[in-house]
């Protein structure tokens, strides 16, 4: 196997995921063995352990699965209240910042990456 | 295989302690030694729980440091870190070593400081607690631990109609229990209105839905049944331990309200002990937030799924209820010095099984369960103890 082929078959890395997110694309993985999808890339499937993972572009439309408004923030997250939500994208779920007042069951859309942060986080609205 | 026994217990008051970790830990360790009727020279090994000392105290390689401070230098020492389930995991491994005959008499302990005595303010400590969330896929969102349990609990409210008033009833109950525990951080009763009028920390949780930042230490001495018979300490049996994990990050969990690791750990512990939820007399659960107790009692099968919210309102889980939960006051009122919490639960249950729990004694308690959960429920250790018969 050439180095290129080896690289092509390597699982989606954090750097690739983060770069794509900053470019406005939400990447994830689908397990070729069990079909489980995730928005948090791993070296093996979180559900069945298979190393057969393919990179997928995740849907940009989803539904709020759960949400919380965080009023006491960690150091480095100044600015008071903000919302964090688990978004159901159909097969995968993703943890994201949520703008607006959508509640559980409401439709939301991926709008890019949280601005002003060194480490990107998905943003939905 | 031999059976393991808890023969000595000790813990500090939980609250604010402006002292170094070794001094704090020694108070709990020596109380446990004295209760068991052992000296340092009798201890064969040390199992320590400390979750965050590297971040909060700039202090690592703690197990041999603490061992030296209490006069047991030279024995094999190991330190465990599993977020809030830290010292119950230390206890599990100590029990396994005794059961296997590797060690005869072991010290298990936990110690942690989380209050401003560390020099860290609320945003800094909130950030350190949040380090148990996924570094790449959760922390950058600004998720906090109240937020983690906020997500789990908001979903429970959606699925089952659990209300903020029902959550508040958990805090009211545990504060009432805490008034009966001289080692509890909070010693005053509160009302549902007090909880509902508090400022939001992470919805649906207000300030009094959340356990406090705490400093403290707890320790137990564990030995085999043969040696237990020769010591002064009134022995309590370790009937079963379950230990399970679940996926991280939480968005990948199959079910946000199941706390699946707790269900798996409980099944293991019930099977090992040859018992079930209906046979328990008293339970300590990991109520880091009011919603966490609701999820815990469902996962342990003490109530049906969806009925956890009503349990505290109906008095089911009160000291005089069908199944008393958190007679110590729980993390909510007793306090939650992370690495000490798991062992502190076992200290409470040992006192209950000995009949030594004073005003918060559950009459005739013979079988007790501890549920100690770490991170976003990615780790849970469930321990079942039985009184000597």
GROMACS .gro file of C-alpha atoms in nm:
model
  514
    1UNK     CA    1   0.000   0.000   0.000
    2UNK     CA    2   0.137   0.342  -0.091
    3UNK     CA    3   0.152   0.625   0.156
    4UNK     CA    4  -0.129   0.800  -0.031
    5UNK     CA    5  -0.358   0.499  -0.010
    6UNK     CA    6  -0.277   0.457   0.356
    7UNK     CA    7  -0.365   0.820   0.420
    8UNK     CA    8  -0.684   0.786   0.221
    9UNK     CA    9  -0.799   0.500   0.438
   10UNK     CA   10  -0.708   0.668   0.767
   11UNK     CA   11  -1.008   0.772   0.976
   12UNK     CA   12  -1.121   1.136   0.977
   13UNK     CA   13  -0.888   1.331   1.205
   14UNK     CA   14  -0.977   1.613   1.442
   15UNK     CA   15  -0.773   1.858   1.232
   16UNK     CA   16  -0.965   1.763   0.919
   17UNK     CA   17  -1.298   1.789   1.106
   18UNK     CA   18  -1.206   2.128   1.255
   19UNK     CA   19  -1.080   2.269   0.922
   20UNK     CA   20  -1.398   2.161   0.747
   21UNK     CA   21  -1.609   2.312   1.024
   22UNK     CA   22  -1.427   2.645   0.988
   23UNK     CA   23  -1.495   2.623   0.614
   24UNK     CA   24  -1.867   2.573   0.678
   25UNK     CA   25  -1.898   2.196   0.642
   26UNK     CA   26  -1.995   1.956   0.920
   27UNK     CA   27  -1.815   1.625   0.874
   28UNK     CA   28  -1.881   1.299   1.051
   29UNK     CA   29  -1.829   0.926   1.016
   30UNK     CA   30  -2.048   0.631   0.918
   31UNK     CA   31  -1.960   0.280   1.033
   32UNK     CA   32  -1.950   0.042   0.736
   33UNK     CA   33  -2.026  -0.251   0.968
   34UNK     CA   34  -2.325  -0.134   1.175
   35UNK     CA   35  -2.427   0.192   1.008
   36UNK     CA   36  -2.389   0.405   1.321
   37UNK     CA   37  -2.312   0.770   1.245
   38UNK     CA   38  -2.128   1.019   1.462
   39UNK     CA   39  -2.030   1.385   1.450
   40UNK     CA   40  -1.729   1.317   1.675
   41UNK     CA   41  -1.461   1.136   1.470
   42UNK     CA   42  -1.296   0.832   1.624
   43UNK     CA   43  -1.048   0.561   1.530
   44UNK     CA   44  -1.319   0.293   1.561
   45UNK     CA   45  -1.697   0.288   1.578
   46UNK     CA   46  -1.827   0.399   1.919
   47UNK     CA   47  -2.111   0.151   1.901
   48UNK     CA   48  -1.969  -0.172   1.751
   49UNK     CA   49  -1.591  -0.120   1.759
   50UNK     CA   50  -1.536  -0.173   1.387
   51UNK     CA   51  -1.243   0.011   1.228
   52UNK     CA   52  -1.439   0.038   0.903
   53UNK     CA   53  -1.532   0.406   0.911
   54UNK     CA   54  -1.610   0.631   0.614
   55UNK     CA   55  -1.613   1.008   0.626
   56UNK     CA   56  -1.951   1.162   0.552
   57UNK     CA   57  -2.086   1.512   0.515
   58UNK     CA   58  -2.358   1.544   0.779
   59UNK     CA   59  -2.699   1.701   0.708
   60UNK     CA   60  -2.726   2.075   0.769
   61UNK     CA   61  -3.085   2.052   0.892
   62UNK     CA   62  -3.175   1.892   1.222
   63UNK     CA   63  -3.407   1.892   1.520
   64UNK     CA   64  -3.326   1.998   1.877
   65UNK     CA   65  -3.298   1.680   2.088
   66UNK     CA   66  -3.210   1.854   2.416
   67UNK     CA   67  -3.087   2.195   2.522
   68UNK     CA   68  -2.956   2.393   2.818
   69UNK     CA   69  -2.892   2.761   2.880
   70UNK     CA   70  -2.560   2.803   3.057
   71UNK     CA   71  -2.553   3.106   3.288
   72UNK     CA   72  -2.235   3.023   3.483
   73UNK     CA   73  -1.964   2.988   3.221
   74UNK     CA   74  -1.616   2.836   3.244
   75UNK     CA   75  -1.312   3.064   3.238
   76UNK     CA   76  -1.253   3.180   2.881
   77UNK     CA   77  -1.625   3.186   2.797
   78UNK     CA   78  -1.711   3.537   2.915
   79UNK     CA   79  -2.038   3.695   2.823
   80UNK     CA   80  -2.301   3.523   3.034
   81UNK     CA   81  -2.584   3.315   2.906
   82UNK     CA   82  -2.555   3.101   2.597
   83UNK     CA   83  -2.727   2.788   2.479
   84UNK     CA   84  -2.576   2.445   2.415
   85UNK     CA   85  -2.785   2.175   2.249
   86UNK     CA   86  -2.778   1.821   2.120
   87UNK     CA   87  -2.902   1.836   1.761
   88UNK     CA   88  -3.053   1.526   1.600
   89UNK     CA   89  -2.937   1.507   1.238
   90UNK     CA   90  -3.125   1.188   1.156
   91UNK     CA   91  -2.856   0.920   1.191
   92UNK     CA   92  -2.604   1.122   1.393
   93UNK     CA   93  -2.638   1.365   1.681
   94UNK     CA   94  -2.404   1.659   1.741
   95UNK     CA   95  -2.334   1.886   2.037
   96UNK     CA   96  -2.352   2.247   1.925
   97UNK     CA   97  -2.403   2.606   2.024
   98UNK     CA   98  -2.763   2.708   1.960
   99UNK     CA   99  -2.875   3.062   1.871
  100UNK     CA  100  -3.236   3.168   1.910
  101UNK     CA  101  -3.510   3.016   2.122
  102UNK     CA  102  -3.572   2.678   1.955
  103UNK     CA  103  -3.683   2.407   2.198
  104UNK     CA  104  -3.687   2.029   2.186
  105UNK     CA  105  -3.848   1.909   1.864
  106UNK     CA  106  -3.797   2.237   1.677
  107UNK     CA  107  -3.615   2.242   1.341
  108UNK     CA  108  -3.279   2.417   1.328
  109UNK     CA  109  -3.008   2.468   1.070
  110UNK     CA  110  -2.629   2.447   1.074
  111UNK     CA  111  -2.496   2.801   1.023
  112UNK     CA  112  -2.121   2.749   1.064
  113UNK     CA  113  -1.867   2.765   1.342
  114UNK     CA  114  -1.881   2.959   1.667
  115UNK     CA  115  -1.692   3.285   1.604
  116UNK     CA  116  -1.407   3.425   1.807
  117UNK     CA  117  -1.283   3.091   1.935
  118UNK     CA  118  -0.949   2.924   1.875
  119UNK     CA  119  -1.116   2.582   1.874
  120UNK     CA  120  -1.425   2.562   1.653
  121UNK     CA  121  -1.765   2.440   1.769
  122UNK     CA  122  -2.068   2.377   1.546
  123UNK     CA  123  -2.328   2.653   1.551
  124UNK     CA  124  -2.697   2.596   1.480
  125UNK     CA  125  -2.982   2.846   1.464
  126UNK     CA  126  -1.148  -1.620   4.682
  127UNK     CA  127  -1.220  -1.467   5.018
  128UNK     CA  128  -1.489  -1.215   5.108
  129UNK     CA  129  -1.401  -0.850   5.162
  130UNK     CA  130  -1.512  -0.651   5.465
  131UNK     CA  131  -1.509  -0.281   5.550
  132UNK     CA  132  -1.373  -0.270   5.906
  133UNK     CA  133  -1.288   0.096   5.957
  134UNK     CA  134  -1.433   0.426   5.837
  135UNK     CA  135  -1.339   0.791   5.866
  136UNK     CA  136  -1.415   1.121   5.704
  137UNK     CA  137  -1.366   1.490   5.758
  138UNK     CA  138  -1.651   1.736   5.766
  139UNK     CA  139  -1.723   1.841   5.409
  140UNK     CA  140  -1.702   2.215   5.350
  141UNK     CA  141  -1.416   2.461   5.339
  142UNK     CA  142  -1.072   2.342   5.454
  143UNK     CA  143  -0.780   2.578   5.412
  144UNK     CA  144  -0.517   2.305   5.464
  145UNK     CA  145  -0.292   2.100   5.234
  146UNK     CA  146  -0.428   1.771   5.096
  147UNK     CA  147  -0.199   1.546   5.306
  148UNK     CA  148  -0.317   1.705   5.633
  149UNK     CA  149  -0.681   1.684   5.528
  150UNK     CA  150  -0.643   1.321   5.424
  151UNK     CA  151  -0.466   1.220   5.745
  152UNK     CA  152  -0.772   1.315   5.953
  153UNK     CA  153  -0.989   1.071   5.757
  154UNK     CA  154  -0.724   0.797   5.738
  155UNK     CA  155  -0.643   0.796   6.109
  156UNK     CA  156  -1.013   0.797   6.200
  157UNK     CA  157  -1.049   0.486   5.981
  158UNK     CA  158  -0.739   0.322   6.135
  159UNK     CA  159  -0.868   0.388   6.487
  160UNK     CA  160  -1.215   0.264   6.402
  161UNK     CA  161  -1.073  -0.058   6.257
  162UNK     CA  162  -0.822  -0.101   6.539
  163UNK     CA  163  -0.520  -0.106   6.309
  164UNK     CA  164  -0.196   0.092   6.288
  165UNK     CA  165  -0.010   0.203   5.978
  166UNK     CA  166   0.223  -0.095   6.008
  167UNK     CA  167  -0.074  -0.327   5.947
  168UNK     CA  168  -0.160  -0.171   5.608
  169UNK     CA  169  -0.044  -0.370   5.302
  170UNK     CA  170  -0.150  -0.135   5.021
  171UNK     CA  171  -0.310   0.203   4.951
  172UNK     CA  172  -0.577   0.284   4.692
  173UNK     CA  173  -0.632   0.658   4.644
  174UNK     CA  174  -0.899   0.854   4.466
  175UNK     CA  175  -0.811   1.209   4.362
  176UNK     CA  176  -0.956   1.348   4.043
  177UNK     CA  177  -0.809   1.691   3.982
  178UNK     CA  178  -0.503   1.752   4.200
  179UNK     CA  179  -0.281   1.813   3.900
  180UNK     CA  180  -0.504   2.098   3.785
  181UNK     CA  181  -0.632   2.236   4.116
  182UNK     CA  182  -0.329   2.198   4.343
  183UNK     CA  183  -0.038   2.156   4.099
  184UNK     CA  184   0.017   1.832   4.286
  185UNK     CA  185   0.060   1.490   4.123
  186UNK     CA  186   0.203   1.152   4.225
  187UNK     CA  187  -0.015   1.198   4.528
  188UNK     CA  188  -0.058   0.840   4.646
  189UNK     CA  189   0.298   0.789   4.778
  190UNK     CA  190   0.297   1.144   4.919
  191UNK     CA  191  -0.018   1.078   5.119
  192UNK     CA  192   0.101   0.730   5.218
  193UNK     CA  193   0.421   0.879   5.356
  194UNK     CA  194   0.228   1.149   5.542
  195UNK     CA  195   0.020   0.884   5.727
  196UNK     CA  196   0.314   0.654   5.800
  197UNK     CA  197   0.265   0.376   5.546
  198UNK     CA  198   0.549   0.461   5.305
  199UNK     CA  199   0.675   0.161   5.113
  200UNK     CA  200   0.345  -0.016   5.047
  201UNK     CA  201   0.215  -0.041   4.689
  202UNK     CA  202   0.018   0.276   4.615
  203UNK     CA  203  -0.212   0.355   4.326
  204UNK     CA  204  -0.420   0.656   4.237
  205UNK     CA  205  -0.747   0.647   4.041
  206UNK     CA  206  -0.908   0.918   3.831
  207UNK     CA  207  -1.260   0.873   3.695
  208UNK     CA  208  -1.407   1.218   3.739
  209UNK     CA  209  -1.670   1.201   4.016
  210UNK     CA  210  -1.657   0.818   4.032
  211UNK     CA  211  -1.292   0.834   4.131
  212UNK     CA  212  -1.277   0.682   4.478
  213UNK     CA  213  -1.542   0.413   4.428
  214UNK     CA  214  -1.319   0.283   4.150
  215UNK     CA  215  -1.027   0.284   4.396
  216UNK     CA  216  -1.249   0.091   4.639
  217UNK     CA  217  -1.342  -0.163   4.373
  218UNK     CA  218  -0.978  -0.242   4.299
  219UNK     CA  219  -0.892  -0.263   4.668
  220UNK     CA  220  -1.176  -0.511   4.720
  221UNK     CA  221  -1.064  -0.721   4.422
  222UNK     CA  222  -0.706  -0.732   4.557
  223UNK     CA  223  -0.829  -0.848   4.898
  224UNK     CA  224  -1.065  -1.104   4.743
  225UNK     CA  225  -0.779  -1.240   4.533
  226UNK     CA  226  -0.550  -1.264   4.835
  227UNK     CA  227  -0.298  -1.012   4.696
  228UNK     CA  228  -0.333  -0.793   5.005
  229UNK     CA  229  -0.474  -0.854   5.352
  230UNK     CA  230  -0.542  -0.508   5.497
  231UNK     CA  231  -0.571  -0.208   5.268
  232UNK     CA  232  -0.642   0.162   5.304
  233UNK     CA  233  -0.882   0.317   5.052
  234UNK     CA  234  -0.932   0.689   5.052
  235UNK     CA  235  -1.026   0.995   4.858
  236UNK     CA  236  -0.936   1.360   4.903
  237UNK     CA  237  -1.005   1.676   4.703
  238UNK     CA  238  -1.033   2.050   4.741
  239UNK     CA  239  -1.271   2.242   4.512
  240UNK     CA  240  -1.346   2.563   4.706
  241UNK     CA  241  -1.165   2.899   4.666
  242UNK     CA  242  -0.906   2.773   4.921
  243UNK     CA  243  -0.736   2.636   4.608
  244UNK     CA  244  -0.693   2.994   4.483
  245UNK     CA  245  -0.934   2.921   4.198
  246UNK     CA  246  -1.253   3.119   4.144
  247UNK     CA  247  -1.587   2.986   4.014
  248UNK     CA  248  -1.512   3.030   3.640
  249UNK     CA  249  -1.171   2.860   3.682
  250UNK     CA  250  -1.312   2.569   3.884
  251UNK     CA  251  -1.605   2.539   3.640
  252UNK     CA  252  -1.349   2.507   3.362
  253UNK     CA  253  -1.156   2.236   3.548
  254UNK     CA  254  -1.477   2.040   3.615
  255UNK     CA  255  -1.561   2.075   3.243
  256UNK     CA  256  -1.234   1.903   3.155
  257UNK     CA  257  -1.419   1.574   3.210
  258UNK     CA  258  -1.619   1.654   2.896
  259UNK     CA  259  -1.473   1.562   2.555
  260UNK     CA  260  -1.173   1.785   2.487
  261UNK     CA  261  -1.232   1.831   2.113
  262UNK     CA  262  -1.604   1.781   2.061
  263UNK     CA  263  -1.764   1.918   2.380
  264UNK     CA  264  -1.539   2.165   2.562
  265UNK     CA  265  -1.521   2.417   2.273
  266UNK     CA  266  -1.900   2.472   2.295
  267UNK     CA  267  -1.860   2.609   2.649
  268UNK     CA  268  -2.043   2.311   2.798
  269UNK     CA  269  -2.021   2.293   3.179
  270UNK     CA  270  -2.111   2.005   3.410
  271UNK     CA  271  -2.433   2.168   3.525
  272UNK     CA  272  -2.492   2.198   3.148
  273UNK     CA  273  -2.422   1.827   3.089
  274UNK     CA  274  -2.684   1.727   3.345
  275UNK     CA  275  -2.904   2.010   3.219
  276UNK     CA  276  -2.909   1.839   2.879
  277UNK     CA  277  -2.991   1.499   3.030
  278UNK     CA  278  -3.258   1.642   3.260
  279UNK     CA  279  -3.422   1.870   3.000
  280UNK     CA  280  -3.470   1.561   2.784
  281UNK     CA  281  -3.620   1.374   3.082
  282UNK     CA  282  -3.862   1.662   3.140
  283UNK     CA  283  -3.960   1.647   2.772
  284UNK     CA  284  -4.011   1.270   2.767
  285UNK     CA  285  -4.184   1.224   3.100
  286UNK     CA  286  -4.319   1.563   3.203
  287UNK     CA  287  -4.082   1.599   3.499
  288UNK     CA  288  -4.115   1.951   3.642
  289UNK     CA  289  -3.887   2.208   3.806
  290UNK     CA  290  -4.098   2.172   4.123
  291UNK     CA  291  -4.025   1.798   4.128
  292UNK     CA  292  -3.653   1.865   4.087
  293UNK     CA  293  -3.668   2.118   4.370
  294UNK     CA  294  -3.828   1.854   4.595
  295UNK     CA  295  -3.508   1.648   4.566
  296UNK     CA  296  -3.305   1.943   4.696
  297UNK     CA  297  -3.554   2.005   4.979
  298UNK     CA  298  -3.538   1.638   5.086
  299UNK     CA  299  -3.159   1.616   5.075
  300UNK     CA  300  -3.116   1.944   5.263
  301UNK     CA  301  -3.349   1.809   5.531
  302UNK     CA  302  -3.140   1.492   5.555
  303UNK     CA  303  -2.827   1.707   5.568
  304UNK     CA  304  -2.949   1.882   5.882
  305UNK     CA  305  -2.922   1.542   6.056
  306UNK     CA  306  -2.561   1.487   5.944
  307UNK     CA  307  -2.300   1.674   6.148
  308UNK     CA  308  -2.044   1.634   5.867
  309UNK     CA  309  -2.267   1.791   5.600
  310UNK     CA  310  -2.167   2.118   5.438
  311UNK     CA  311  -2.524   2.254   5.453
  312UNK     CA  312  -2.716   2.223   5.776
  313UNK     CA  313  -3.034   2.413   5.707
  314UNK     CA  314  -3.372   2.324   5.563
  315UNK     CA  315  -3.492   2.491   5.243
  316UNK     CA  316  -3.826   2.515   5.064
  317UNK     CA  317  -3.933   2.449   4.705
  318UNK     CA  318  -3.983   2.825   4.671
  319UNK     CA  319  -3.624   2.890   4.785
  320UNK     CA  320  -3.500   2.663   4.506
  321UNK     CA  321  -3.728   2.809   4.237
  322UNK     CA  322  -3.633   3.168   4.326
  323UNK     CA  323  -3.258   3.104   4.290
  324UNK     CA  324  -3.048   3.218   3.995
  325UNK     CA  325  -3.009   2.982   3.698
  326UNK     CA  326  -2.673   2.801   3.677
  327UNK     CA  327  -2.757   2.591   3.369
  328UNK     CA  328  -3.122   2.534   3.286
  329UNK     CA  329  -3.324   2.367   3.425
  330UNK     CA  330  -3.097   2.393   3.729
  331UNK     CA  331  -3.093   2.686   3.967
  332UNK     CA  332  -2.831   2.739   4.234
  333UNK     CA  333  -2.994   2.511   4.492
  334UNK     CA  334  -3.041   2.231   4.236
  335UNK     CA  335  -2.661   2.204   4.230
  336UNK     CA  336  -2.419   2.050   4.478
  337UNK     CA  337  -2.164   2.296   4.620
  338UNK     CA  338  -1.790   2.322   4.568
  339UNK     CA  339  -1.643   2.130   4.864
  340UNK     CA  340  -1.320   2.029   5.031
  341UNK     CA  341  -1.291   1.703   5.221
  342UNK     CA  342  -1.152   1.355   5.264
  343UNK     CA  343  -1.291   1.008   5.336
  344UNK     CA  344  -1.123   0.673   5.407
  345UNK     CA  345  -1.207   0.309   5.476
  346UNK     CA  346  -1.000   0.008   5.580
  347UNK     CA  347  -1.080  -0.310   5.385
  348UNK     CA  348  -0.973  -0.660   5.483
  349UNK     CA  349  -1.075  -1.024   5.440
  350UNK     CA  350  -1.338  -1.198   5.652
  351UNK     CA  351  -1.079  -1.395   5.851
  352UNK     CA  352  -0.878  -1.092   5.964
  353UNK     CA  353  -1.197  -0.888   6.013
  354UNK     CA  354  -1.289  -1.130   6.292
  355UNK     CA  355  -0.972  -1.041   6.482
  356UNK     CA  356  -1.008  -0.661   6.462
  357UNK     CA  357  -1.202  -0.414   6.676
  358UNK     CA  358  -1.396  -0.255   6.390
  359UNK     CA  359  -1.754  -0.375   6.342
  360UNK     CA  360  -1.734  -0.534   5.994
  361UNK     CA  361  -1.967  -0.473   5.700
  362UNK     CA  362  -1.963  -0.712   5.402
  363UNK     CA  363  -1.901  -0.614   5.040
  364UNK     CA  364  -2.177  -0.813   4.868
  365UNK     CA  365  -2.127  -0.696   4.510
  366UNK     CA  366  -1.970  -0.428   4.293
  367UNK     CA  367  -2.069  -0.333   3.939
  368UNK     CA  368  -1.862  -0.103   3.718
  369UNK     CA  369  -1.960   0.004   3.367
  370UNK     CA  370  -1.889   0.280   3.117
  371UNK     CA  371  -2.071   0.445   2.827
  372UNK     CA  372  -1.964   0.637   2.518
  373UNK     CA  373  -1.818   0.989   2.520
  374UNK     CA  374  -1.925   1.243   2.392
  375UNK     CA  375  -2.281   1.251   2.521
  376UNK     CA  376  -2.431   1.327   2.178
  377UNK     CA  377  -2.332   0.970   2.081
  378UNK     CA  378  -2.529   0.811   2.366
  379UNK     CA  379  -2.815   0.594   2.246
  380UNK     CA  380  -3.043   0.737   2.517
  381UNK     CA  381  -2.980   1.061   2.709
  382UNK     CA  382  -3.207   0.976   3.004
  383UNK     CA  383  -3.100   0.615   3.064
  384UNK     CA  384  -2.758   0.677   3.224
  385UNK     CA  385  -2.683   0.336   3.072
  386UNK     CA  386  -2.358   0.281   3.262
  387UNK     CA  387  -2.557   0.303   3.587
  388UNK     CA  388  -2.807   0.045   3.460
  389UNK     CA  389  -2.525  -0.189   3.356
  390UNK     CA  390  -2.331  -0.141   3.681
  391UNK     CA  391  -2.648  -0.194   3.887
  392UNK     CA  392  -2.728  -0.519   3.702
  393UNK     CA  393  -2.377  -0.646   3.773
  394UNK     CA  394  -2.393  -0.549   4.140
  395UNK     CA  395  -2.742  -0.696   4.194
  396UNK     CA  396  -2.631  -1.022   4.032
  397UNK     CA  397  -2.305  -1.041   4.229
  398UNK     CA  398  -2.493  -0.979   4.554
  399UNK     CA  399  -2.776  -1.216   4.463
  400UNK     CA  400  -3.023  -0.941   4.536
  401UNK     CA  401  -3.241  -0.678   4.371
  402UNK     CA  402  -3.382  -0.329   4.420
  403UNK     CA  403  -3.670  -0.450   4.637
  404UNK     CA  404  -3.426  -0.594   4.892
  405UNK     CA  405  -3.246  -0.266   4.963
  406UNK     CA  406  -3.301  -0.078   5.288
  407UNK     CA  407  -3.101   0.239   5.219
  408UNK     CA  408  -2.934   0.397   4.916
  409UNK     CA  409  -2.680   0.673   4.850
  410UNK     CA  410  -2.691   0.808   4.494
  411UNK     CA  411  -2.480   1.057   4.303
  412UNK     CA  412  -2.702   1.367   4.321
  413UNK     CA  413  -2.454   1.621   4.184
  414UNK     CA  414  -2.769   1.793   4.056
  415UNK     CA  415  -3.132   1.730   4.151
  416UNK     CA  416  -3.196   1.583   3.806
  417UNK     CA  417  -2.912   1.337   3.857
  418UNK     CA  418  -3.097   1.178   4.151
  419UNK     CA  419  -3.409   1.143   3.936
  420UNK     CA  420  -3.210   0.962   3.665
  421UNK     CA  421  -3.024   0.751   3.924
  422UNK     CA  422  -3.325   0.606   4.104
  423UNK     CA  423  -3.473   0.506   3.768
  424UNK     CA  424  -3.145   0.348   3.653
  425UNK     CA  425  -3.123   0.151   3.979
  426UNK     CA  426  -3.481   0.030   3.922
  427UNK     CA  427  -3.601   0.176   4.252
  428UNK     CA  428  -3.886   0.335   4.053
  429UNK     CA  429  -4.021   0.288   3.700
  430UNK     CA  430  -3.872   0.497   3.420
  431UNK     CA  431  -4.043   0.833   3.413
  432UNK     CA  432  -4.151   0.819   3.778
  433UNK     CA  433  -3.824   0.947   3.926
  434UNK     CA  434  -3.947   1.303   3.934
  435UNK     CA  435  -4.240   1.224   4.161
  436UNK     CA  436  -4.043   1.015   4.412
  437UNK     CA  437  -3.921   1.302   4.629
  438UNK     CA  438  -4.254   1.488   4.605
  439UNK     CA  439  -4.439   1.180   4.729
  440UNK     CA  440  -4.191   1.112   5.009
  441UNK     CA  441  -4.088   0.777   4.865
  442UNK     CA  442  -3.716   0.855   4.894
  443UNK     CA  443  -3.727   1.042   5.224
  444UNK     CA  444  -3.569   0.902   5.539
  445UNK     CA  445  -3.907   0.762   5.648
  446UNK     CA  446  -4.014   0.663   5.295
  447UNK     CA  447  -4.030   0.328   5.116
  448UNK     CA  448  -3.666   0.349   5.006
  449UNK     CA  449  -3.461   0.620   5.177
  450UNK     CA  450  -3.223   0.785   4.927
  451UNK     CA  451  -2.931   0.997   5.042
  452UNK     CA  452  -2.985   0.995   5.420
  453UNK     CA  453  -2.644   1.167   5.444
  454UNK     CA  454  -2.782   1.468   5.259
  455UNK     CA  455  -2.620   1.343   4.940
  456UNK     CA  456  -2.377   1.545   4.734
  457UNK     CA  457  -2.640   1.819   4.741
  458UNK     CA  458  -2.624   1.893   5.113
  459UNK     CA  459  -2.333   1.688   5.246
  460UNK     CA  460  -2.099   1.830   4.980
  461UNK     CA  461  -1.899   1.692   4.689
  462UNK     CA  462  -1.519   1.698   4.717
  463UNK     CA  463  -1.492   1.504   4.391
  464UNK     CA  464  -1.232   1.238   4.471
  465UNK     CA  465  -1.366   1.181   4.824
  466UNK     CA  466  -1.732   1.135   4.730
  467UNK     CA  467  -1.739   0.763   4.642
  468UNK     CA  468  -1.573   0.656   4.966
  469UNK     CA  469  -1.782   0.903   5.167
  470UNK     CA  470  -2.096   0.727   5.038
  471UNK     CA  471  -1.952   0.399   5.174
  472UNK     CA  472  -1.874   0.564   5.507
  473UNK     CA  473  -2.239   0.671   5.537
  474UNK     CA  474  -2.371   0.327   5.442
  475UNK     CA  475  -2.135   0.151   5.682
  476UNK     CA  476  -2.266   0.371   5.963
  477UNK     CA  477  -2.623   0.290   5.855
  478UNK     CA  478  -2.554  -0.087   5.854
  479UNK     CA  479  -2.384  -0.067   6.193
  480UNK     CA  480  -2.680   0.124   6.337
  481UNK     CA  481  -2.451   0.418   6.414
  482UNK     CA  482  -2.616   0.686   6.199
  483UNK     CA  483  -2.781   0.875   6.483
  484UNK     CA  484  -3.082   1.091   6.395
  485UNK     CA  485  -3.068   0.987   6.030
  486UNK     CA  486  -3.058   0.613   6.103
  487UNK     CA  487  -3.274   0.398   5.875
  488UNK     CA  488  -3.423   0.153   6.125
  489UNK     CA  489  -3.300  -0.203   6.083
  490UNK     CA  490  -3.095  -0.134   5.772
  491UNK     CA  491  -2.932  -0.460   5.657
  492UNK     CA  492  -2.858  -0.404   5.288
  493UNK     CA  493  -2.734  -0.081   5.130
  494UNK     CA  494  -2.637   0.042   4.784
  495UNK     CA  495  -2.405   0.321   4.668
  496UNK     CA  496  -2.430   0.472   4.316
  497UNK     CA  497  -2.126   0.683   4.223
  498UNK     CA  498  -2.130   0.835   3.875
  499UNK     CA  499  -1.847   1.000   3.683
  500UNK     CA  500  -1.847   1.252   3.400
  501UNK     CA  501  -2.156   1.260   3.179
  502UNK     CA  502  -2.251   0.918   3.323
  503UNK     CA  503  -1.971   0.766   3.115
  504UNK     CA  504  -1.861   0.584   3.432
  505UNK     CA  505  -2.072   0.442   3.713
  506UNK     CA  506  -1.969   0.220   4.003
  507UNK     CA  507  -2.246   0.056   4.208
  508UNK     CA  508  -2.156  -0.108   4.539
  509UNK     CA  509  -2.382  -0.320   4.761
  510UNK     CA  510  -2.291  -0.358   5.129
  511UNK     CA  511  -2.447  -0.590   5.383
  512UNK     CA  512  -2.451  -0.579   5.760
  513UNK     CA  513  -2.292  -0.865   5.953
  514UNK     CA  514  -2.548  -1.132   6.029
   0.00000   0.00000   0.00000
